[in-house]
Amino acid sequence: MEQKVFVYYTEEAKWEEAEALAAHLQIAATGSEEEIREADMVLRLDAEGLSLTGDGLKLRGDFRKMLPRLKHNNLSHESVVKAAKLKGFDGRPTVVDATAGMGEDSLLLAAAGCTVHMYEYNPVVAALLSDTLRRALEDPDLAEIVRRMHLHEGDSVKALREMAEKLDRGEAEERPDLILLDPMFPERKKSSLVKKKLQLIQQLEHPCEDEAALVDAALQVKPRRVMIKRPVKGPFLADRKPSYSITGKNIRYDCMIP
């Protein structure tokens, strides 16, 4: 981990939870304000949950802020929901979100009725997302949706390759219907579209080093569709031309049919 990060607990009641999180992340936990002054970023554990702070910025996942977007009339206009729509499909689509981040696209897909398996390789981001899911499960407006969201911490390329191998050997029962890819890439890092809260994540995560490997791993699973999220004027991921694209105001979804 390039950045110096501490887990900081604000009350003694959070000590045990902070120590467990710090052990998982292989970083230090402290209840001392003086000690965290040395940190580049701080995972703050308090009564409201887990947040990440640094450079005067603060990031805490909050799915309640997305409730207006989850209303049926609004949800149907979301680009990711349009991209995920399967004509003539009878059932609940299974989605693999291979680049989960803070889980907002996964939430939209779960609200649209999908079962979503989210993969996040960065352990700090995964911890933030896990805490966001935990708090959302306690919210009656979100609980039913969030129960369809399942977080997996780890390398999604490796997971997709293993999934493809098991499916080919007949050892896996269920093939995902959709795979969503939204890798960070250099062109977006200085974009005016990047929200301030995501600047912290970008200090932890890096642009996709092997775009072709990510696309190939998704295609090897042979879902009904691979959806690739891009800025509206951004290049194709790994220079792979999609079968078609769905374009919104700022975002484009390139859809590939294996």
XYZ file of N, CA and C in Angstrom:
774
model
N 0.861 -1.189 0.000
C 0.000 0.000 0.000
C 0.894 1.235 0.000
N 0.817 2.043 -1.022
C 1.723 3.166 -1.189
C 1.440 4.266 -0.170
N 0.194 4.536 0.099
C -0.175 5.583 1.024
C -0.077 5.081 2.472
N 0.314 5.975 3.380
C 0.349 5.635 4.798
C -1.044 5.842 5.368
N -1.674 4.755 5.754
C -3.065 4.789 6.205
C -3.161 4.212 7.618
N -3.945 4.872 8.464
C -4.223 4.382 9.821
C -5.713 4.098 9.939
N -6.055 3.144 10.801
C -7.433 3.007 11.269
C -7.519 3.773 12.582
N -8.433 4.724 12.633
C -8.574 5.589 13.815
C -9.951 5.382 14.426
N -9.993 4.955 15.684
C -11.275 4.768 16.364
C -11.489 5.925 17.333
N -12.686 6.469 17.310
C -12.979 7.674 18.082
C -13.487 7.377 19.485
N -13.824 6.125 19.769
C -14.329 5.751 21.089
C -13.861 4.340 21.413
N -13.664 4.068 22.686
C -13.115 2.784 23.108
C -13.982 1.604 22.684
N -15.277 1.847 22.576
C -16.188 0.775 22.174
C -15.881 0.256 20.770
N -15.180 1.059 19.967
C -14.839 0.677 18.598
C -13.449 0.044 18.503
N -12.764 -0.089 19.649
C -11.377 -0.560 19.633
C -11.241 -1.939 18.988
N -12.058 -2.887 19.418
C -11.933 -4.257 18.913
C -12.206 -4.317 17.409
N -13.225 -3.609 16.959
C -13.556 -3.570 15.533
C -12.418 -2.926 14.738
N -11.847 -1.852 15.281
C -10.739 -1.163 14.616
C -9.522 -2.066 14.509
N -9.216 -2.799 15.571
C -8.064 -3.699 15.560
C -8.244 -4.813 14.528
N -9.458 -5.339 14.418
C -9.725 -6.409 13.451
C -9.563 -5.891 12.022
N -10.071 -4.688 11.764
C -9.950 -4.091 10.438
C -8.487 -3.802 10.111
N -7.767 -3.245 11.081
C -6.355 -2.931 10.866
C -5.541 -4.194 10.590
N -5.846 -5.274 11.300
C -5.144 -6.539 11.089
C -5.411 -7.058 9.676
N -6.652 -6.940 9.225
C -7.002 -7.387 7.877
C -6.259 -6.566 6.825
N -6.152 -5.267 7.055
C -5.497 -4.372 6.090
C -3.978 -4.326 6.270
N -3.504 -4.930 7.359
C -2.067 -4.942 7.687
C -1.526 -3.522 7.859
N -2.304 -2.729 8.595
C -1.891 -1.372 8.953
C -2.125 -1.189 10.447
N -1.784 -0.018 10.976
C -1.907 0.229 12.416
C -3.270 0.800 12.768
N -3.728 0.502 13.972
C -4.937 1.099 14.524
C -4.544 1.963 15.713
N -5.238 3.075 15.873
C -4.923 3.979 16.967
C -6.159 4.752 17.398
N -6.168 5.170 18.651
C -7.202 6.057 19.150
C -6.640 7.430 19.440
N -5.397 7.668 18.995
C -4.691 8.923 19.279
C -4.775 9.882 18.105
N -5.327 11.069 18.352
C -5.384 12.082 17.301
C -3.983 12.528 16.882
N -3.073 12.561 17.830
C -1.700 12.989 17.538
C -1.026 12.025 16.561
N -1.288 10.741 16.737
C -0.646 9.733 15.897
C -1.121 9.799 14.451
N -2.396 10.101 14.240
C -2.912 10.095 12.875
C -2.473 11.314 12.069
N -1.837 12.288 12.726
C -1.321 13.436 11.986
C -0.209 13.040 11.027
N 0.411 11.886 11.287
C 1.474 11.398 10.421
C 0.934 10.693 9.181
N -0.360 10.412 9.163
C -0.936 9.590 8.092
C -1.254 10.412 6.840
N -1.148 9.763 5.689
C -1.611 10.367 4.438
C -3.135 10.332 4.378
N -3.682 9.217 4.817
C -5.134 9.042 4.865
C -5.510 8.288 6.136
N -6.738 8.487 6.583
C -7.212 7.861 7.819
C -8.558 7.189 7.565
N -8.643 5.924 7.962
C -9.929 5.236 8.007
C -10.512 5.494 9.387
N -11.510 6.343 9.447
C -12.087 6.779 10.718
C -13.302 5.918 11.050
N -13.251 5.289 12.196
C -14.338 4.433 12.654
C -15.027 5.108 13.829
N -16.283 5.538 13.602
C -17.028 6.220 14.655
C -18.456 5.703 14.695
N -19.308 6.358 15.441
C -20.689 5.887 15.614
C -21.469 5.862 14.307
N -21.062 6.668 13.329
C -21.760 6.732 12.044
C -21.262 5.694 11.054
N -20.158 5.030 11.379
C -19.620 4.024 10.478
C -18.184 4.330 10.093
N -17.772 3.821 8.948
C -16.395 3.942 8.477
C -16.305 5.010 7.395
N -15.289 5.860 7.484
C -15.064 6.876 6.451
C -13.572 6.965 6.177
N -13.225 7.504 5.026
C -11.836 7.719 4.634
C -11.601 9.213 4.518
N -10.564 9.719 5.178
C -10.261 11.139 5.122
C -8.816 11.338 4.693
N -8.582 12.470 4.026
C -7.244 12.826 3.592
C -7.291 14.013 2.661
N -6.261 14.858 2.700
C -6.191 16.046 1.846
C -7.423 16.936 1.997
N -7.985 16.982 3.200
C -9.155 17.812 3.427
C -10.440 17.245 2.860
N -10.403 16.014 2.365
C -11.577 15.368 1.778
C -12.064 14.238 2.687
N -13.330 13.907 2.543
C -13.906 12.827 3.334
C -14.827 11.988 2.462
N -14.681 10.682 2.561
C -15.507 9.761 1.790
C -16.161 8.757 2.721
N -17.491 8.770 2.729
C -18.268 7.757 3.450
C -19.405 7.344 2.533
N -19.500 6.063 2.227
C -20.577 5.596 1.371
C -21.929 5.834 2.008
N -22.890 6.266 1.199
C -24.235 6.527 1.721
C -25.241 6.276 0.604
N -25.820 5.088 0.598
C -26.782 4.737 -0.434
C -28.096 5.503 -0.308
N -28.364 6.075 0.857
C -29.611 6.839 1.016
C -29.632 8.036 0.057
N -28.485 8.570 -0.236
C -28.425 9.711 -1.151
C -28.868 9.332 -2.566
N -28.884 8.040 -2.844
C -29.274 7.580 -4.177
C -30.741 7.179 -4.263
N -31.482 7.301 -3.159
C -32.883 6.871 -3.165
C -33.725 7.515 -4.270
N -33.560 8.816 -4.562
C -34.346 9.386 -5.672
C -34.087 8.682 -7.001
N -32.850 8.253 -7.225
C -32.513 7.562 -8.472
C -33.082 6.156 -8.515
N -33.453 5.607 -7.359
C -33.955 4.240 -7.294
C -35.457 4.148 -7.516
N -36.127 5.292 -7.549
C -37.562 5.275 -7.838
C -37.776 4.784 -9.265
N -38.852 4.024 -9.456
C -39.055 3.316 -10.719
C -38.949 4.229 -11.940
N -39.608 5.364 -11.908
C -39.608 6.248 -13.076
C -38.215 6.780 -13.395
N -37.411 6.988 -12.365
C -36.045 7.464 -12.572
C -35.094 6.326 -12.919
N -35.297 5.190 -12.276
C -34.404 4.051 -12.464
C -34.383 3.578 -13.916
N -35.524 3.607 -14.555
C -35.609 3.115 -15.933
C -34.829 3.983 -16.916
N -34.487 5.205 -16.496
C -33.725 6.103 -17.367
C -32.220 6.030 -17.121
N -31.800 5.264 -16.111
C -30.367 5.123 -15.837
C -29.696 4.325 -16.958
N -28.569 4.839 -17.450
C -27.891 4.201 -18.581
C -27.479 2.773 -18.279
N -26.999 2.515 -17.046
C -26.555 1.162 -16.726
C -27.727 0.187 -16.697
N -28.900 0.657 -16.305
C -30.088 -0.187 -16.301
C -30.532 -0.474 -17.740
N -30.456 0.539 -18.594
C -30.770 0.332 -20.017
C -29.813 -0.684 -20.635
N -28.515 -0.552 -20.311
C -27.511 -1.447 -20.878
C -27.705 -2.879 -20.409
N -28.267 -3.050 -19.210
C -28.430 -4.383 -18.622
C -29.741 -5.057 -19.022
N -30.603 -4.353 -19.705
C -31.915 -4.922 -20.045
C -31.766 -6.047 -21.055
N -32.309 -7.209 -20.709
C -32.232 -8.384 -21.569
C -33.609 -8.680 -22.153
N -33.729 -8.542 -23.456
C -35.022 -8.771 -24.112
C -35.391 -10.249 -24.058
N -36.642 -10.491 -23.703
C -37.146 -11.855 -23.678
C -36.592 -12.707 -22.558
N -35.934 -12.074 -21.587
C -35.356 -12.824 -20.468
C -36.375 -12.930 -19.353
N -36.607 -14.143 -18.884
C -37.583 -14.380 -17.825
C -36.841 -14.856 -16.585
N -36.717 -13.993 -15.619
C -36.000 -14.360 -14.408
C -35.243 -13.178 -13.844
N -34.448 -13.432 -12.830
C -33.647 -12.389 -12.198
C -32.216 -12.472 -12.728
N -31.778 -11.484 -13.512
C -30.428 -11.540 -14.071
C -29.360 -11.541 -12.976
N -28.311 -12.288 -13.217
C -27.150 -12.291 -12.337
C -26.051 -11.458 -12.978
N -25.526 -10.516 -12.217
C -24.510 -9.597 -12.730
C -23.226 -9.764 -11.931
N -22.094 -9.749 -12.625
C -20.799 -9.622 -11.967
C -20.294 -8.208 -12.242
N -20.172 -7.418 -11.186
C -19.561 -6.091 -11.288
C -18.088 -6.290 -10.938
N -17.246 -6.331 -11.963
C -15.843 -6.708 -11.771
C -14.983 -5.569 -11.240
N -15.530 -4.374 -11.187
C -14.777 -3.196 -10.722
C -15.708 -2.373 -9.841
N -16.028 -2.880 -8.665
C -17.154 -2.372 -7.880
C -16.980 -0.944 -7.371
N -15.771 -0.566 -6.949
C -15.604 0.764 -6.370
C -16.497 0.934 -5.153
N -17.284 2.010 -5.145
C -18.192 2.264 -4.022
C -19.594 1.707 -4.253
N -19.771 0.913 -5.314
C -20.976 0.114 -5.470
C -22.214 0.822 -5.988
N -22.080 2.030 -6.522
C -23.279 2.772 -6.927
C -23.956 2.151 -8.148
N -23.181 1.715 -9.141
C -23.787 1.056 -10.296
C -24.425 -0.268 -9.888
N -23.768 -0.974 -8.984
C -24.329 -2.239 -8.490
C -25.656 -2.005 -7.779
N -25.755 -0.910 -7.044
C -27.006 -0.583 -6.357
C -28.116 -0.339 -7.367
N -27.834 0.388 -8.425
C -28.836 0.645 -9.465
C -29.302 -0.658 -10.102
N -28.363 -1.560 -10.374
C -28.718 -2.838 -10.992
C -29.518 -3.714 -10.031
N -29.142 -3.697 -8.750
C -29.902 -4.465 -7.755
C -31.308 -3.908 -7.600
N -31.434 -2.582 -7.646
C -32.754 -1.956 -7.554
C -33.622 -2.329 -8.755
N -32.974 -2.582 -9.891
C -33.699 -2.980 -11.099
C -34.041 -4.468 -11.089
N -33.652 -5.168 -10.018
C -34.043 -6.565 -9.870
C -32.926 -7.574 -10.060
N -31.713 -7.122 -10.328
C -30.601 -8.042 -10.557
C -30.000 -8.533 -9.246
N -29.423 -9.713 -9.289
C -28.537 -10.179 -8.234
C -27.124 -9.820 -8.657
N -26.400 -9.096 -7.798
C -25.109 -8.547 -8.201
C -23.986 -9.064 -7.310
N -22.961 -9.604 -7.951
C -21.747 -10.003 -7.254
C -20.674 -8.972 -7.571
N -20.208 -8.264 -6.540
C -19.275 -7.161 -6.707
C -17.871 -7.605 -6.332
N -16.911 -7.297 -7.186
C -15.511 -7.609 -6.911
C -14.728 -6.307 -6.773
N -14.002 -6.179 -5.677
C -13.167 -4.998 -5.430
C -11.810 -5.459 -4.922
N -10.756 -5.124 -5.660
C -9.435 -5.634 -5.312
C -8.740 -4.828 -4.229
N -9.074 -3.526 -4.087
C -8.393 -2.715 -3.085
C -9.047 -2.938 -1.722
N -8.305 -3.396 -0.717
C -8.915 -3.754 0.569
C -9.506 -2.567 1.327
N -8.945 -1.371 1.154
C -9.494 -0.193 1.831
C -10.847 0.180 1.218
N -10.912 0.186 -0.108
C -12.176 0.487 -0.787
C -13.206 -0.591 -0.462
N -12.764 -1.853 -0.431
C -13.676 -2.945 -0.085
C -14.222 -2.780 1.337
N -13.379 -2.314 2.257
C -13.832 -2.089 3.639
C -14.880 -0.985 3.692
N -14.670 0.082 2.935
C -15.647 1.180 2.875
C -16.968 0.703 2.291
N -16.885 -0.089 1.222
C -18.100 -0.597 0.592
C -18.821 -1.572 1.519
N -18.070 -2.417 2.209
C -18.681 -3.364 3.149
C -19.444 -2.622 4.240
N -18.871 -1.538 4.748
C -19.539 -0.752 5.785
C -20.781 -0.063 5.227
N -20.698 0.397 3.982
C -21.861 1.026 3.334
C -23.005 0.025 3.212
N -22.683 -1.187 2.815
C -23.696 -2.241 2.695
C -24.297 -2.584 4.049
N -23.450 -2.656 5.069
C -23.930 -2.985 6.416
C -24.955 -1.969 6.893
N -24.643 -0.684 6.717
C -25.567 0.356 7.160
C -26.840 0.368 6.325
N -26.715 0.089 5.037
C -27.889 0.077 4.157
C -28.833 -1.071 4.519
N -28.279 -2.189 4.983
C -29.120 -3.318 5.390
C -30.001 -2.976 6.581
N -29.600 -1.980 7.355
C -30.378 -1.551 8.510
C -31.443 -0.522 8.143
N -31.470 -0.119 6.871
C -32.405 0.906 6.403
C -33.566 0.228 5.677
N -34.797 0.392 6.154
C -35.935 -0.293 5.525
C -36.158 0.102 4.065
N -35.698 1.274 3.669
C -35.859 1.695 2.270
C -34.854 1.027 1.336
N -33.795 0.456 1.920
C -32.711 -0.089 1.102
C -32.477 -1.577 1.316
N -32.923 -2.109 2.435
C -32.549 -3.467 2.840
C -32.862 -4.516 1.784
N -34.067 -4.478 1.221
C -34.449 -5.495 0.240
C -33.537 -5.450 -0.982
N -33.180 -4.248 -1.420
C -32.290 -4.088 -2.581
C -30.894 -4.599 -2.258
N -30.368 -4.183 -1.107
C -28.988 -4.495 -0.743
C -28.789 -5.985 -0.483
N -29.849 -6.688 -0.113
C -29.731 -8.136 0.081
C -29.415 -8.855 -1.227
N -29.586 -8.180 -2.357
C -29.240 -8.769 -3.650
C -27.806 -8.419 -4.069
N -27.062 -7.751 -3.190
C -25.699 -7.327 -3.490
C -24.712 -8.118 -2.626
N -23.715 -8.721 -3.262
C -22.777 -9.591 -2.562
C -21.350 -9.145 -2.890
N -20.591 -8.809 -1.855
C -19.248 -8.266 -2.037
C -18.187 -9.348 -1.914
N -17.248 -9.349 -2.873
C -16.095 -10.245 -2.857
C -14.836 -9.380 -2.952
N -13.951 -9.527 -1.995
C -12.699 -8.778 -2.028
C -11.647 -9.600 -2.761
N -11.057 -9.033 -3.804
C -10.020 -9.758 -4.531
C -9.945 -9.338 -5.982
N -9.026 -9.952 -6.692
C -8.730 -9.645 -8.091
C -9.821 -10.241 -8.982
N -10.570 -9.388 -9.652
C -11.686 -9.876 -10.473
C -11.199 -10.611 -11.717
N -10.041 -10.240 -12.263
C -9.519 -10.946 -13.442
C -9.258 -12.403 -13.081
N -8.612 -12.631 -11.950
C -8.364 -13.997 -11.487
C -9.674 -14.724 -11.222
N -10.619 -14.029 -10.593
C -11.914 -14.640 -10.270
C -12.679 -15.020 -11.535
N -12.648 -14.139 -12.530
C -13.358 -14.423 -13.788
C -12.722 -15.593 -14.528
N -11.398 -15.650 -14.520
C -10.721 -16.771 -15.177
C -11.064 -18.092 -14.499
N -11.069 -18.076 -13.174
C -11.427 -19.290 -12.435
C -12.874 -19.680 -12.689
N -13.743 -18.673 -12.777
C -15.156 -18.910 -13.063
C -15.321 -19.566 -14.430
N -14.608 -19.050 -15.430
C -14.684 -19.594 -16.786
C -14.204 -21.048 -16.820
N -13.119 -21.335 -16.105
C -12.583 -22.699 -16.071
C -13.580 -23.663 -15.432
N -14.205 -23.241 -14.332
C -15.181 -24.099 -13.654
C -16.405 -24.335 -14.534
N -16.847 -23.293 -15.231
C -17.992 -23.438 -16.128
C -17.662 -24.395 -17.267
N -16.453 -24.270 -17.804
C -16.044 -25.158 -18.900
C -15.960 -26.610 -18.444
N -15.585 -26.823 -17.170
C -15.492 -28.189 -16.639
C -16.820 -28.699 -16.099
N -17.834 -27.837 -16.112
C -19.135 -28.231 -15.590
C -19.195 -28.244 -14.082
N -18.262 -27.553 -13.423
C -18.212 -27.538 -11.966
C -18.973 -26.366 -11.357
N -19.382 -25.421 -12.185
C -20.162 -24.275 -11.706
C -21.566 -24.375 -12.275
N -22.545 -24.127 -11.424
C -23.932 -24.294 -11.840
C -24.486 -23.085 -12.570
N -23.999 -21.899 -12.214
C -24.631 -20.686 -12.736
C -23.633 -19.811 -13.488
N -23.977 -19.473 -14.719
C -23.192 -18.544 -15.518
C -23.812 -17.154 -15.373
N -23.027 -16.119 -15.044
C -23.629 -14.787 -14.931
C -24.208 -14.339 -16.264
N -25.305 -13.627 -16.191
C -25.940 -13.126 -17.410
C -25.224 -11.897 -17.945
N -24.690 -11.085 -17.032
C -24.070 -9.815 -17.410
C -22.783 -9.617 -16.619
N -21.808 -9.005 -17.256
C -20.592 -8.595 -16.560
C -20.372 -7.111 -16.819
N -20.166 -6.354 -15.741
C -19.956 -4.912 -15.824
C -18.490 -4.593 -15.552
N -17.887 -3.801 -16.434
C -16.502 -3.356 -16.276
C -16.468 -1.832 -16.253
N -15.819 -1.287 -15.234
C -15.644 0.173 -15.146
C -14.264 0.467 -14.560
N -13.209 0.115 -15.305
C -11.865 0.328 -14.773
C -11.459 1.789 -14.836
N -10.687 2.202 -13.851
C -10.111 3.543 -13.883
C -9.038 3.581 -14.966
N -8.933 4.681 -15.664
C -7.874 4.787 -16.664
C -7.362 6.216 -16.697
N -6.136 6.424 -17.190
C -5.465 7.723 -17.035
C -6.256 8.917 -17.524
N -6.982 8.783 -18.624
C -7.687 9.932 -19.182
C -8.718 10.517 -18.232
N -9.206 9.703 -17.286
C -10.253 10.183 -16.389
C -9.696 10.894 -15.159
N -8.413 10.688 -14.885
C -7.892 11.160 -13.600
C -7.937 12.675 -13.465
N -7.813 13.398 -14.597
C -7.837 14.844 -14.534
C -9.142 15.414 -15.093
N -10.087 14.533 -15.297
C -11.354 14.971 -15.871
C -12.146 15.819 -14.896
N -12.816 16.848 -15.422
C -13.659 17.690 -14.570
C -14.870 16.918 -14.077
N -15.112 15.738 -14.667
C -16.270 14.938 -14.257
C -16.003 14.160 -12.975
N -14.730 14.034 -12.610
C -14.395 13.260 -11.421
C -14.864 13.993 -10.169
N -15.676 13.313 -9.375
C -16.174 13.916 -8.144
C -15.060 13.996 -7.122
N -15.132 15.018 -6.267
C -14.090 15.195 -5.260
C -13.937 13.974 -4.377
N -15.066 13.341 -4.029
C -14.978 12.204 -3.115
C -14.190 11.051 -3.733
N -14.160 10.959 -5.082
C -13.444 9.882 -5.731
C -11.951 10.144 -5.817
N -11.533 11.376 -5.540
C -10.116 11.678 -5.568
C -9.367 10.852 -4.527
N -9.998 10.574 -3.403
C -9.374 9.740 -2.378
C -9.183 8.313 -2.880
N -10.201 7.775 -3.526
C -10.096 6.420 -4.071
C -8.983 6.350 -5.100
N -8.835 7.401 -5.899
C -7.819 7.386 -6.948
C -6.402 7.431 -6.379
N -6.262 7.827 -5.109
C -4.958 7.756 -4.464
C -4.626 6.326 -4.052
N -5.666 5.486 -3.942
C -5.480 4.102 -3.536
C -5.447 3.165 -4.731
N -6.295 3.432 -5.707
C -6.397 2.562 -6.869
C -5.687 3.194 -8.061
N -5.281 2.346 -8.973
C -4.516 2.809 -10.119
C -5.268 2.498 -11.409
N -4.953 3.227 -12.479
C -5.569 2.896 -13.762
C -5.318 1.444 -14.135
N -6.217 0.878 -14.883
C -6.110 -0.527 -15.288
C -4.797 -0.753 -16.040
N -3.974 -1.668 -15.544
C -2.672 -1.914 -16.150
C -2.761 -2.812 -17.372
N -3.740 -3.690 -17.406
C -3.873 -4.617 -18.528
C -5.341 -4.687 -18.930
N -5.749 -3.720 -19.751
C -7.146 -3.644 -20.173
C -7.562 -4.891 -20.942
N -6.671 -5.394 -21.802
C -6.997 -6.557 -22.617
C -7.273 -7.777 -21.745
N -6.496 -7.940 -20.679
C -6.695 -9.088 -19.786
C -8.057 -9.025 -19.112
N -8.481 -7.821 -18.733
C -9.777 -7.648 -18.083
C -10.918 -7.987 -19.046
N -10.839 -7.462 -20.255
C -11.882 -7.738 -21.252
C -11.903 -9.220 -21.603
N -10.732 -9.796 -21.843
C -10.666 -11.209 -22.216
C -11.215 -12.109 -21.106
N -10.894 -11.787 -19.856
C -11.388 -12.594 -18.734
C -12.908 -12.561 -18.669
N -13.494 -11.371 -18.915
C -14.954 -11.249 -18.904
C -15.581 -12.041 -20.048
N -14.989 -11.966 -21.232
C -15.536 -12.670 -22.395
C -15.416 -14.186 -22.258
N -14.365 -14.657 -21.567
C -14.170 -16.093 -21.384
C -15.284 -16.731 -20.574
N -15.943 -15.928 -19.724
C -17.056 -16.446 -18.928
C -18.291 -16.692 -19.798
N -18.348 -16.027 -20.949
C -19.443 -16.161 -21.916
C -20.803 -15.783 -21.325
N -20.886 -14.575 -20.752
C -22.202 -14.105 -20.297
C -23.041 -13.707 -21.514
N -24.259 -13.333 -21.277
C -25.084 -12.844 -22.384
C -24.548 -11.515 -22.918
N -23.925 -10.737 -22.014
C -23.455 -9.411 -22.421
C -22.365 -8.936 -21.459
N -21.346 -8.281 -22.022
C -20.357 -7.567 -21.216
C -20.601 -6.083 -21.420
N -20.779 -5.343 -20.324
C -21.052 -3.908 -20.376
C -19.817 -3.160 -19.880
N -19.329 -2.229 -20.677
C -18.105 -1.497 -20.322
C -18.440 -0.021 -20.195
N -18.259 0.520 -19.000
C -18.588 1.916 -18.728
C -17.418 2.813 -19.111
N -17.713 3.832 -19.921
C -16.692 4.747 -20.392
C -17.206 6.180 -20.371
N -16.305 7.162 -20.312
C -16.738 8.542 -20.547
C -17.297 8.643 -21.964
N -18.220 9.533 -22.175
C -18.947 9.557 -23.444
C -18.022 9.699 -24.658
N -16.900 10.401 -24.500
C -15.970 10.575 -25.620
C -14.686 9.772 -25.423
N -14.697 8.844 -24.466
C -13.505 8.051 -24.186
C -13.271 6.973 -25.225
N -12.047 6.473 -25.313
C -11.724 5.403 -26.266
C -12.326 4.075 -25.826
N -12.413 3.139 -26.743
C -12.871 1.798 -26.396
C -11.848 1.150 -25.465
N -12.323 0.376 -24.505
C -11.428 -0.322 -23.592
C -10.630 -1.363 -24.369
N -9.303 -1.325 -24.209
C -8.386 -2.246 -24.894
C -8.556 -2.179 -26.409
N -9.092 -1.053 -26.881
C -9.293 -0.837 -28.321
C -10.201 -1.906 -28.945
N -11.120 -2.439 -28.120
C -12.064 -3.459 -28.618
C -13.381 -2.797 -28.999
N -13.742 -2.916 -30.237
C -14.987 -2.316 -30.713
C -16.171 -3.115 -30.179
N -17.150 -2.442 -29.550
C -18.300 -3.160 -28.991
C -19.316 -3.541 -30.064
N -20.246 -4.402 -29.686
C -21.343 -4.750 -30.583
C -22.253 -3.548 -30.804
N -22.454 -2.764 -29.730
C -23.218 -1.521 -29.800
C -22.956 -0.732 -28.531
N -23.388 0.517 -28.514
C -23.184 1.376 -27.341
C -24.485 2.061 -26.960
N -24.619 2.320 -25.655
C -25.722 3.120 -25.140
C -25.099 4.376 -24.541
N -25.461 5.523 -25.063
C -24.791 6.766 -24.696
C -25.714 7.694 -23.932
N -25.237 8.148 -22.764
C -25.951 9.137 -21.980
C -25.279 10.491 -22.119
N -25.553 11.391 -21.188
C -25.000 12.746 -21.265
C -23.490 12.749 -21.066
N -23.018 12.037 -20.051
C -21.589 12.014 -19.748
C -20.974 10.614 -19.815
N -21.804 9.597 -19.842
C -21.344 8.216 -19.755
C -21.815 7.414 -20.961
N -20.962 6.483 -21.376
C -21.307 5.581 -22.471
C -21.103 4.142 -21.996
N -22.020 3.270 -22.347
C -21.853 1.851 -22.065
C -21.644 1.117 -23.373
N -20.441 0.577 -23.533
C -20.120 -0.238 -24.691
C -20.494 -1.680 -24.373
N -21.355 -2.247 -25.185
C -21.874 -3.597 -24.914
C -21.285 -4.597 -25.898
N -20.741 -5.684 -25.356
C -20.136 -6.724 -26.166
C -20.898 -8.018 -25.974
N -21.241 -8.659 -27.089
C -21.935 -9.938 -27.050
C -20.902 -11.023 -27.367
N -20.553 -11.865 -26.392
C -19.531 -12.905 -26.642
C -19.951 -13.846 -27.775
